[in-house]
mmCIF file of C-alpha atoms in Angstrom:
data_model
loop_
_atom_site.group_PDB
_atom_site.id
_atom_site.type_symbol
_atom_site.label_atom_id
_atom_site.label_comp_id
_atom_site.label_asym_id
_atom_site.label_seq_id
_atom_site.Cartn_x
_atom_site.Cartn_y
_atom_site.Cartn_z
ATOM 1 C CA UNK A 549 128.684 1.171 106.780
ATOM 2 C CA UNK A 550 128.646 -1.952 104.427
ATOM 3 C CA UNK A 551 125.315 -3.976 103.861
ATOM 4 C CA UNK A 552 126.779 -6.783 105.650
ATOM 5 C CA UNK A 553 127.166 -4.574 108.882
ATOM 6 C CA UNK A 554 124.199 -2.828 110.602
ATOM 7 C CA UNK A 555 123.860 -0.120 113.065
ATOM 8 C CA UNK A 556 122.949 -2.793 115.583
ATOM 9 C CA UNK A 557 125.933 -4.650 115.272
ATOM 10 C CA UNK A 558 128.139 -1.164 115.241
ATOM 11 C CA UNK A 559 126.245 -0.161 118.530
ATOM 12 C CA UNK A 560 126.559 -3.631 119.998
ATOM 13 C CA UNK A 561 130.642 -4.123 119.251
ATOM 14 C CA UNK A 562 130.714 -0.355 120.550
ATOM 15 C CA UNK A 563 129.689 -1.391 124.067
ATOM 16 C CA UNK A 564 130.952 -4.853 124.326
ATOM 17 C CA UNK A 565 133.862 -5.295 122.541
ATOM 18 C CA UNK A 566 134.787 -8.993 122.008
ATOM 19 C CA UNK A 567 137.733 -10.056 123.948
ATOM 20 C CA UNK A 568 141.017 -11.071 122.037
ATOM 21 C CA UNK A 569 141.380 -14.300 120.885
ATOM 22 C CA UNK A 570 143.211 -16.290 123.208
ATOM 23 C CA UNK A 571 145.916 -18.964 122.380
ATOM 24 C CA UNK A 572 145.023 -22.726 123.993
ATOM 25 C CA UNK A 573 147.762 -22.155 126.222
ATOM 26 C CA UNK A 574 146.228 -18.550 127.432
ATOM 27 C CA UNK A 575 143.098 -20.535 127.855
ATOM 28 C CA UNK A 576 143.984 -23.285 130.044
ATOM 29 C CA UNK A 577 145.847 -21.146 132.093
ATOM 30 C CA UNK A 578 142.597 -19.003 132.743
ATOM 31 C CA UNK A 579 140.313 -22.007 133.472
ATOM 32 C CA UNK A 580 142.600 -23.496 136.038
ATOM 33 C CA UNK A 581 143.346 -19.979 137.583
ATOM 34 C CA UNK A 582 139.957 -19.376 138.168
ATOM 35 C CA UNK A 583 139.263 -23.352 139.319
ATOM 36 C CA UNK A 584 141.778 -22.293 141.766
ATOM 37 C CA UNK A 585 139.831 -19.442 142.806
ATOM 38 C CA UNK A 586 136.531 -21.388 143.156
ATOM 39 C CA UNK A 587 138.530 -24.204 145.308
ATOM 40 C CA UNK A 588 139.962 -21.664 147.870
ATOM 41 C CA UNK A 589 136.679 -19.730 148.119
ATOM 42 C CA UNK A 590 135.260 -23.323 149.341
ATOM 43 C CA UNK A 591 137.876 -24.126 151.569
ATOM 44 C CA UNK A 592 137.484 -20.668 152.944
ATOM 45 C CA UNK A 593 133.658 -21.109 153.711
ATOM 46 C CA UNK A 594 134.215 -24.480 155.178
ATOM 47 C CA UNK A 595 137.116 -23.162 157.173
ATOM 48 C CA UNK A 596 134.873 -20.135 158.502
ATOM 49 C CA UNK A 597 131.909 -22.667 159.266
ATOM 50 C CA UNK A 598 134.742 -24.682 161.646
ATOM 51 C CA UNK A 599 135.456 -21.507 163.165
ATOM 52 C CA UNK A 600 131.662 -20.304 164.054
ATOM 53 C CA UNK A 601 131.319 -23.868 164.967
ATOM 54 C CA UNK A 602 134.133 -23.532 167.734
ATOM 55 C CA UNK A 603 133.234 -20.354 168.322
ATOM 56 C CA UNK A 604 129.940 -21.659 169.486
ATOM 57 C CA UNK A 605 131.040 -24.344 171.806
ATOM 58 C CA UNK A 606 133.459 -22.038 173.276
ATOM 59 C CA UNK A 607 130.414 -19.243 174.000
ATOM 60 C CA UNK A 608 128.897 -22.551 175.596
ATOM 61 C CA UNK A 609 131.652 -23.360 177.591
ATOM 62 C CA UNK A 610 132.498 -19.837 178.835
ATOM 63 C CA UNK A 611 129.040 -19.530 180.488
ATOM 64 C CA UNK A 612 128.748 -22.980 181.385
ATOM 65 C CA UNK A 613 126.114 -23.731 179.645
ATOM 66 C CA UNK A 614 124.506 -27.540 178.690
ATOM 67 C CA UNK A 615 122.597 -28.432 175.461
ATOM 68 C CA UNK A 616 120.390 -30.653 177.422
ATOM 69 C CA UNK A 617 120.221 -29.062 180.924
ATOM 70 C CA UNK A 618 116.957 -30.970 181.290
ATOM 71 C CA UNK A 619 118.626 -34.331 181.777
ATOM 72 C CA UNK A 620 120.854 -33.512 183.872
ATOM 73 C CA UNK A 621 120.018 -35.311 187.058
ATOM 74 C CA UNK A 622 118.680 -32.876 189.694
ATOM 75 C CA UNK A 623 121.079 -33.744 192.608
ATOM 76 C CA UNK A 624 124.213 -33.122 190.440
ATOM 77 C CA UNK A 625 126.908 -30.797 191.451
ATOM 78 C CA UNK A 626 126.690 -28.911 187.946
ATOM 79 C CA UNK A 627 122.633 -28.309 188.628
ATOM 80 C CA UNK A 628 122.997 -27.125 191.541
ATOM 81 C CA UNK A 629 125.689 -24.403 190.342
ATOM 82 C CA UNK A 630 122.803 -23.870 187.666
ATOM 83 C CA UNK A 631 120.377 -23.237 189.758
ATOM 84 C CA UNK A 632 122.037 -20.541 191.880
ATOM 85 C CA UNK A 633 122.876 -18.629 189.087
ATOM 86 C CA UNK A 634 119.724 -17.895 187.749
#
């Protein structure tokens, strides 16, 4: 051990070595690979929101339920079917 280097900074490079140097090309490379990455994980959470979305209407739909039941006129066919359900 020199008197420029310390125990600390033996320790430190001991359990986190520096990464290699990388060339500008290596670099680049790396940021757009992982601005790729971040891209499709948004696309991906906007295409699962779609889906829950659809999802939804479709759970809606299959037990013929309305978002506003409660203006729906009373004398209406789709009431009525309502209405003898419950």
């Amino acid at each position: 051990m020199t008197a420029r280097t310390s125990k600390w900074d033996i320790w430190s490079s001991a359990i986190s070595p520096m990464p290699a140097k990388r060339s500008k090309s290596e670099h680049d490379t790396a940021v757009r690979h992982a601005e790729n990455l971040r891209k499709a994980v948004l696309a991906a959470e906007e295409q699962v929101k779609r889906l829950e979305y659809w999802s939804n209407v479709k759970g809606m739909a299959d037990e013929d339920a309305l978002v506003h039941a409660e203006r729906l006129p009373k004398d209406s066919a789709h009431y009525a079917r309502i209405a003898l359900r419950d």
